[in-house]
Amino acid sequence: PYVPPASLENVSDAPPAPSHRSRQKPKPDSPSFYTSRASYYDHLYQLETALERSRRALSTLELLPLPAFARASLPAAHHLWRNRQSLAAMFSGALTTARYRRMISVLADLEECARIASAAGYPPLAEGIQSVLALFERQDKANVLSRTVRKHIPLDRYGRSYTVGKRKESAARVWMIPVHEPAAPAPAHTVVTTAAGPTPSSGGADLLVPAVDDAFAPSPAASPHVPVTTTTILVNNVPLNKFFATPTDRERVVRPLKLAGVLGAFNVFAIVRGGGTTGQAGAIAHGIAKGIVAHVPEVDSVLRAAKLMKRDPRMVERKKPGLAKARKRYAWVKR
């Protein structure tokens, strides 16, 4: 009789085990599971979804699209995002510059939606967006922003401002006081009276005649009114044109006054120490610019755009060993 092989004797009726090819794989939790930066794309997708929902809510409230003039009148943005290294730690991986900029761009659009909702009077929507933005802002945001608050320079009881300007190795203390034009004296008149009393005029008032005879009064052509300015710029108790012999230094000192349009409106007294003439002129100009803003705050943007409100950080480069100066070399001849 036929004898089957030993491998076929104890065969059960159970179905065969499935192979590794027919095994069903579990579905990934994230749609970006197979990308190289799954955590980054997950956060980016969530931010883009929040931005789309915020814009849809603003469109429902008829706040978008916003005209250009209305967008320009929104309150200034005060955001301080995390740097690239901090976000890389959040995403558990390195973050390139292009991906960081893309993330910051989406955050800036979200922050603009929050400002629109806050200005339009919808605080719940603005607070919901701010809760998302708070995850990507720096922890020391309040401390950093407090350093950028511009300090107000008070005026003393005489209306003077006291500021300090610096440039290179020079430091200048500057006092500024507005020029007060003397008031014109009122013309002297006398009342002509008679024994019967004041002589009535056509209007019923007393007759007023000049105290000086018209024959001896000076004519307007003989003594024209010449305005005399009392503006003074003293540097170390010396006039400006005598302290600085170079026209360039004098022009540097009066440049803030010309840009602000207040040339001749202030008396300036400065005490400067250290450095040379160029550094001293720049230090005085720095102090004058800050003093002008204390008296006329409207010209702050003009002087700030001209880079006069910030100390010039440029310094003389040190001399290098083996060189004639900082970069100048000695002449070299091969033979």
Short mmCIF file of C-alpha atoms in Angstrom, two decimals:
data_model
loop_
_atom_site.label_atom_id
_atom_site.label_comp_id
_atom_site.label_asym_id
_atom_site.label_seq_id
_atom_site.Cartn_x
_atom_site.Cartn_y
_atom_site.Cartn_z
CA PRO A 1 0.00 0.00 0.00
CA TYR A 2 0.93 3.63 -0.50
CA VAL A 3 2.66 5.17 2.55
CA PRO A 4 2.52 9.07 2.72
CA PRO A 5 5.56 11.04 3.77
CA ALA A 6 6.05 11.86 7.42
CA SER A 7 5.54 15.58 6.76
CA LEU A 8 1.95 14.97 5.74
CA GLU A 9 0.84 12.76 8.57
CA ASN A 10 -0.12 15.28 11.32
CA VAL A 11 -1.60 18.04 9.18
CA SER A 12 -4.40 19.99 10.79
CA ASP A 13 -7.39 21.42 9.03
CA ALA A 14 -6.53 25.04 10.14
CA PRO A 15 -6.17 27.64 7.36
CA PRO A 16 -2.65 28.50 6.36
CA ALA A 17 -0.95 31.46 8.09
CA PRO A 18 -0.96 34.68 6.05
CA SER A 19 2.30 35.76 4.50
CA HIS A 20 4.07 39.05 5.23
CA ARG A 21 2.87 40.46 1.88
CA SER A 22 -0.82 39.93 2.59
CA ARG A 23 -0.59 41.34 6.18
CA GLN A 24 -2.65 44.54 6.72
CA LYS A 25 -0.51 47.54 7.81
CA PRO A 26 -1.90 49.95 10.43
CA LYS A 27 -2.89 53.41 9.22
CA PRO A 28 -0.46 56.15 10.38
CA ASP A 29 -1.79 58.68 12.85
CA SER A 30 -0.30 61.63 10.95
CA PRO A 31 -0.74 62.35 7.22
CA SER A 32 2.93 63.43 7.16
CA PHE A 33 4.16 60.16 8.67
CA TYR A 34 6.27 59.26 5.64
CA THR A 35 7.92 62.69 5.32
CA SER A 36 11.38 63.51 6.60
CA ARG A 37 10.04 66.09 9.14
CA ALA A 38 6.73 64.74 10.33
CA SER A 39 6.57 66.89 13.48
CA TYR A 40 7.29 70.08 11.54
CA TYR A 41 4.63 69.44 8.92
CA ASP A 42 2.11 68.51 11.58
CA HIS A 43 2.58 71.86 13.31
CA LEU A 44 2.54 73.71 10.00
CA TYR A 45 -0.68 71.96 8.96
CA GLN A 46 -2.36 72.87 12.25
CA LEU A 47 -1.27 76.52 11.94
CA GLU A 48 -2.50 76.75 8.36
CA THR A 49 -5.83 75.22 9.43
CA ALA A 50 -6.14 77.79 12.24
CA LEU A 51 -5.32 80.58 9.78
CA GLU A 52 -7.95 79.39 7.34
CA ARG A 53 -10.61 79.19 10.04
CA SER A 54 -9.68 82.65 11.35
CA ARG A 55 -9.97 84.18 7.90
CA ARG A 56 -13.28 82.45 7.35
CA ALA A 57 -14.60 83.85 10.64
CA LEU A 58 -13.43 87.36 9.74
CA SER A 59 -15.03 87.08 6.32
CA THR A 60 -18.30 86.05 7.97
CA LEU A 61 -18.07 89.16 10.16
CA GLU A 62 -17.41 91.23 6.98
CA LEU A 63 -13.96 92.22 8.19
CA LEU A 64 -12.10 90.71 5.24
CA PRO A 65 -10.98 91.73 2.70
CA LEU A 66 -9.70 94.83 4.51
CA PRO A 67 -8.91 98.06 2.58
CA ALA A 68 -5.34 99.29 2.54
CA PHE A 69 -6.06 102.41 4.61
CA ALA A 70 -7.84 100.36 7.28
CA ARG A 71 -5.02 97.84 7.39
CA ALA A 72 -2.50 100.67 7.86
CA SER A 73 -4.51 102.06 10.80
CA LEU A 74 -4.34 98.82 12.79
CA PRO A 75 -2.41 98.90 16.09
CA ALA A 76 1.27 98.07 15.83
CA ALA A 77 2.32 94.44 16.16
CA HIS A 78 4.24 93.48 19.29
CA HIS A 79 5.31 89.91 18.62
CA LEU A 80 8.54 88.17 19.50
CA TRP A 81 8.77 84.70 18.03
CA ARG A 82 11.09 81.94 19.13
CA ASN A 83 14.37 81.59 17.31
CA ARG A 84 15.19 78.71 15.00
CA GLN A 85 17.05 76.70 17.63
CA SER A 86 14.14 76.88 20.06
CA LEU A 87 11.63 75.78 17.42
CA ALA A 88 13.96 72.98 16.35
CA ALA A 89 13.84 71.62 19.90
CA MET A 90 10.04 71.81 19.79
CA PHE A 91 9.92 69.89 16.49
CA SER A 92 12.52 67.32 17.62
CA GLY A 93 14.76 67.93 14.65
CA ALA A 94 16.88 70.44 12.77
CA LEU A 95 15.03 73.34 11.14
CA THR A 96 16.30 74.92 7.95
CA THR A 97 16.08 78.64 7.26
CA ALA A 98 13.45 78.21 4.54
CA ARG A 99 11.17 76.16 6.82
CA TYR A 100 11.64 78.61 9.68
CA ARG A 101 10.67 81.53 7.46
CA ARG A 102 7.62 79.66 6.24
CA MET A 103 6.53 79.04 9.82
CA ILE A 104 7.08 82.70 10.79
CA SER A 105 5.08 83.86 7.75
CA VAL A 106 2.06 81.83 8.83
CA LEU A 107 2.41 83.11 12.40
CA ALA A 108 2.54 86.72 11.16
CA ASP A 109 -0.69 86.23 9.18
CA LEU A 110 -2.35 84.75 12.25
CA GLU A 111 -1.19 87.65 14.37
CA GLU A 112 -2.66 90.10 11.86
CA CYS A 113 -6.02 88.33 12.08
CA ALA A 114 -5.88 88.70 15.87
CA ARG A 115 -5.22 92.44 15.56
CA ILE A 116 -8.14 92.85 13.15
CA ALA A 117 -10.50 91.00 15.50
CA SER A 118 -9.31 92.99 18.50
CA ALA A 119 -9.65 96.35 16.74
CA ALA A 120 -13.11 95.43 15.45
CA GLY A 121 -14.38 94.59 18.94
CA TYR A 122 -14.42 90.77 18.90
CA PRO A 123 -12.22 89.81 21.88
CA PRO A 124 -13.24 86.09 21.99
CA LEU A 125 -11.90 85.53 18.49
CA ALA A 126 -8.73 87.51 19.24
CA GLU A 127 -8.12 85.61 22.47
CA GLY A 128 -8.54 82.27 20.69
CA ILE A 129 -5.90 83.21 18.12
CA GLN A 130 -3.58 84.57 20.81
CA SER A 131 -3.73 81.26 22.67
CA VAL A 132 -2.29 79.58 19.57
CA LEU A 133 0.36 82.25 19.04
CA ALA A 134 1.50 82.05 22.68
CA LEU A 135 2.95 78.59 22.00
CA PHE A 136 5.45 80.06 19.52
CA GLU A 137 6.42 83.25 21.37
CA ARG A 138 9.42 83.70 23.60
CA GLN A 139 9.02 83.21 27.31
CA ASP A 140 10.81 86.49 28.12
CA LYS A 141 8.73 88.55 25.69
CA ALA A 142 7.60 91.07 28.32
CA ASN A 143 11.13 91.71 29.55
CA VAL A 144 12.55 92.14 26.05
CA LEU A 145 9.80 94.51 24.92
CA SER A 146 10.18 96.59 28.07
CA ARG A 147 13.77 97.39 27.09
CA THR A 148 12.63 98.96 23.82
CA VAL A 149 10.30 101.47 25.48
CA ARG A 150 11.55 104.94 24.71
CA LYS A 151 12.40 106.95 27.78
CA HIS A 152 10.73 110.32 28.14
CA ILE A 153 13.14 113.18 28.78
CA PRO A 154 11.54 115.56 31.30
CA LEU A 155 11.96 119.32 31.25
CA ASP A 156 12.98 121.26 34.34
CA ARG A 157 11.09 124.20 35.81
CA TYR A 158 12.86 126.58 33.40
CA GLY A 159 11.82 124.57 30.34
CA ARG A 160 15.30 123.18 29.72
CA SER A 161 16.14 119.71 28.52
CA TYR A 162 19.27 117.85 29.59
CA THR A 163 20.61 115.09 27.34
CA VAL A 164 23.85 113.18 26.88
CA GLY A 165 25.37 112.39 23.49
CA LYS A 166 28.28 110.10 22.68
CA ARG A 167 30.47 109.41 19.66
CA LYS A 168 33.75 107.48 19.54
CA GLU A 169 35.64 108.49 22.72
CA SER A 170 33.73 111.76 23.20
CA ALA A 171 30.82 112.47 25.55
CA ALA A 172 28.75 115.66 25.51
CA ARG A 173 26.25 117.04 28.00
CA VAL A 174 23.73 119.27 26.25
CA TRP A 175 21.22 121.74 27.69
CA MET A 176 18.55 123.20 25.39
CA ILE A 177 16.04 125.94 26.14
CA PRO A 178 13.53 127.50 23.72
CA VAL A 179 14.13 131.04 22.57
CA HIS A 180 11.60 133.48 24.03
CA GLU A 181 11.10 136.54 21.87
CA PRO A 182 10.64 139.76 23.89
CA ALA A 183 7.10 141.14 23.75
CA ALA A 184 6.68 144.39 21.83
CA PRO A 185 6.00 147.33 24.19
CA ALA A 186 2.53 148.86 23.96
CA PRO A 187 2.45 152.42 22.52
CA ALA A 188 2.10 155.14 25.16
CA HIS A 189 -1.04 157.33 24.90
CA THR A 190 -2.45 160.23 26.90
CA VAL A 191 -5.98 161.29 27.52
CA VAL A 192 -6.81 164.90 26.65
CA THR A 193 -9.07 166.43 29.23
CA THR A 194 -10.61 169.86 29.56
CA ALA A 195 -12.14 171.84 32.39
CA ALA A 196 -15.49 170.38 31.49
CA GLY A 197 -14.10 166.84 31.58
CA PRO A 198 -12.99 164.41 28.91
CA THR A 199 -13.63 165.51 25.37
CA PRO A 200 -16.22 163.20 23.84
CA SER A 201 -15.41 161.51 20.57
CA SER A 202 -17.74 160.25 17.87
CA GLY A 203 -17.90 156.81 19.44
CA GLY A 204 -18.50 158.13 22.97
CA ALA A 205 -14.99 157.14 24.25
CA ASP A 206 -12.19 159.35 25.55
CA LEU A 207 -9.91 160.96 22.99
CA LEU A 208 -6.49 159.31 22.92
CA VAL A 209 -3.53 161.15 21.38
CA PRO A 210 0.15 160.10 21.22
CA ALA A 211 2.33 161.35 24.01
CA VAL A 212 5.08 162.38 21.57
CA ASP A 213 4.55 165.06 19.05
CA ASP A 214 4.15 163.75 15.51
CA ALA A 215 6.74 166.19 14.23
CA PHE A 216 9.47 164.56 16.34
CA ALA A 217 8.32 160.93 15.96
CA PRO A 218 10.68 158.77 13.87
CA SER A 219 9.35 157.74 10.50
CA PRO A 220 9.04 154.02 9.63
CA ALA A 221 11.53 154.40 6.77
CA ALA A 222 14.14 155.96 9.05
CA SER A 223 14.16 153.08 11.58
CA PRO A 224 13.14 149.80 9.96
CA HIS A 225 12.43 146.86 12.28
CA VAL A 226 15.30 144.38 12.04
CA PRO A 227 14.63 141.03 13.80
CA VAL A 228 17.58 140.15 16.00
CA THR A 229 17.85 136.47 16.98
CA THR A 230 19.11 135.53 20.41
CA THR A 231 19.96 131.96 19.47
CA THR A 232 23.28 130.84 20.86
CA ILE A 233 25.24 127.60 20.55
CA LEU A 234 28.02 127.51 23.10
CA VAL A 235 30.44 124.61 23.38
CA ASN A 236 32.55 124.66 26.54
CA ASN A 237 31.55 128.31 26.98
CA VAL A 238 32.96 129.14 23.52
CA PRO A 239 30.86 130.03 20.43
CA LEU A 240 30.38 127.28 17.90
CA ASN A 241 32.29 128.99 15.07
CA LYS A 242 35.33 129.46 17.32
CA PHE A 243 35.33 126.03 18.95
CA PHE A 244 35.11 124.10 15.64
CA ALA A 245 37.39 125.55 13.00
CA THR A 246 36.29 123.05 10.32
CA PRO A 247 33.00 123.83 8.51
CA THR A 248 32.25 120.10 8.36
CA ASP A 249 32.17 119.83 12.16
CA ARG A 250 29.94 122.89 12.47
CA GLU A 251 27.58 121.49 9.85
CA ARG A 252 27.43 118.19 11.72
CA VAL A 253 26.39 119.99 14.92
CA VAL A 254 23.53 122.00 13.36
CA ARG A 255 22.28 119.16 11.13
CA PRO A 256 19.63 117.91 13.63
CA LEU A 257 18.27 121.45 13.97
CA LYS A 258 17.98 121.81 10.19
CA LEU A 259 16.31 118.44 9.67
CA ALA A 260 13.76 119.16 12.41
CA GLY A 261 13.11 122.67 11.05
CA VAL A 262 13.88 124.34 14.39
CA LEU A 263 17.07 126.16 13.47
CA GLY A 264 17.13 129.33 15.57
CA ALA A 265 14.43 128.17 17.98
CA PHE A 266 16.65 126.93 20.82
CA ASN A 267 19.62 128.05 22.83
CA VAL A 268 22.14 125.22 23.09
CA PHE A 269 24.81 124.92 25.78
CA ALA A 270 27.14 121.91 25.60
CA ILE A 271 30.04 120.59 27.65
CA VAL A 272 32.10 118.03 25.74
CA ARG A 273 35.05 115.97 26.91
CA GLY A 274 37.34 113.39 25.31
CA GLY A 275 38.15 112.45 21.75
CA GLY A 276 38.90 114.71 18.81
CA THR A 277 36.93 117.32 16.93
CA THR A 278 35.03 114.80 14.78
CA GLY A 279 33.96 112.73 17.77
CA GLN A 280 33.02 115.81 19.78
CA ALA A 281 30.89 117.19 16.93
CA GLY A 282 29.09 113.85 16.60
CA ALA A 283 28.52 113.64 20.35
CA ILE A 284 27.00 117.15 20.44
CA ALA A 285 24.79 116.34 17.44
CA HIS A 286 23.57 113.18 19.21
CA GLY A 287 22.70 115.15 22.34
CA ILE A 288 20.98 117.91 20.35
CA ALA A 289 18.84 115.37 18.47
CA LYS A 290 17.60 113.84 21.73
CA GLY A 291 16.95 117.30 23.17
CA ILE A 292 14.86 118.31 20.14
CA VAL A 293 12.64 115.25 20.60
CA ALA A 294 12.13 116.23 24.26
CA HIS A 295 10.76 119.61 23.16
CA VAL A 296 9.12 118.61 19.85
CA PRO A 297 8.10 114.92 19.92
CA GLU A 298 6.57 115.14 16.43
CA VAL A 299 10.00 115.14 14.75
CA ASP A 300 11.08 111.88 16.35
CA SER A 301 10.44 109.86 13.18
CA VAL A 302 12.38 112.36 11.04
CA LEU A 303 15.46 112.29 13.24
CA ARG A 304 15.24 108.53 13.71
CA ALA A 305 15.12 108.00 9.95
CA ALA A 306 18.25 110.15 9.64
CA LYS A 307 19.97 107.87 12.23
CA LEU A 308 20.57 110.74 14.62
CA MET A 309 18.72 109.30 17.63
CA LYS A 310 20.98 106.26 17.91
CA ARG A 311 24.59 106.35 18.99
CA ASP A 312 26.94 105.77 16.08
CA PRO A 313 28.78 102.56 17.03
CA ARG A 314 31.64 102.98 14.56
CA MET A 315 35.04 103.24 16.21
CA VAL A 316 38.59 103.57 14.99
CA GLU A 317 40.06 100.18 14.20
CA ARG A 318 43.12 99.29 16.26
CA LYS A 319 46.58 99.18 14.78
CA LYS A 320 47.84 95.72 13.85
CA PRO A 321 51.39 94.50 14.58
CA GLY A 322 53.52 94.46 11.48
CA LEU A 323 51.33 97.03 9.68
CA ALA A 324 51.72 100.77 9.39
CA LYS A 325 48.14 101.39 10.59
CA ALA A 326 45.03 99.30 11.02
CA ARG A 327 45.22 97.96 7.45
CA LYS A 328 47.96 99.92 5.73
CA ARG A 329 51.06 97.89 4.96
CA TYR A 330 54.63 98.98 4.52
CA ALA A 331 56.07 99.14 1.04
CA TRP A 332 57.56 95.80 -0.04
CA VAL A 333 60.22 95.51 -2.72
CA LYS A 334 61.36 92.19 -4.00
CA ARG A 335 64.89 93.38 -4.95
#
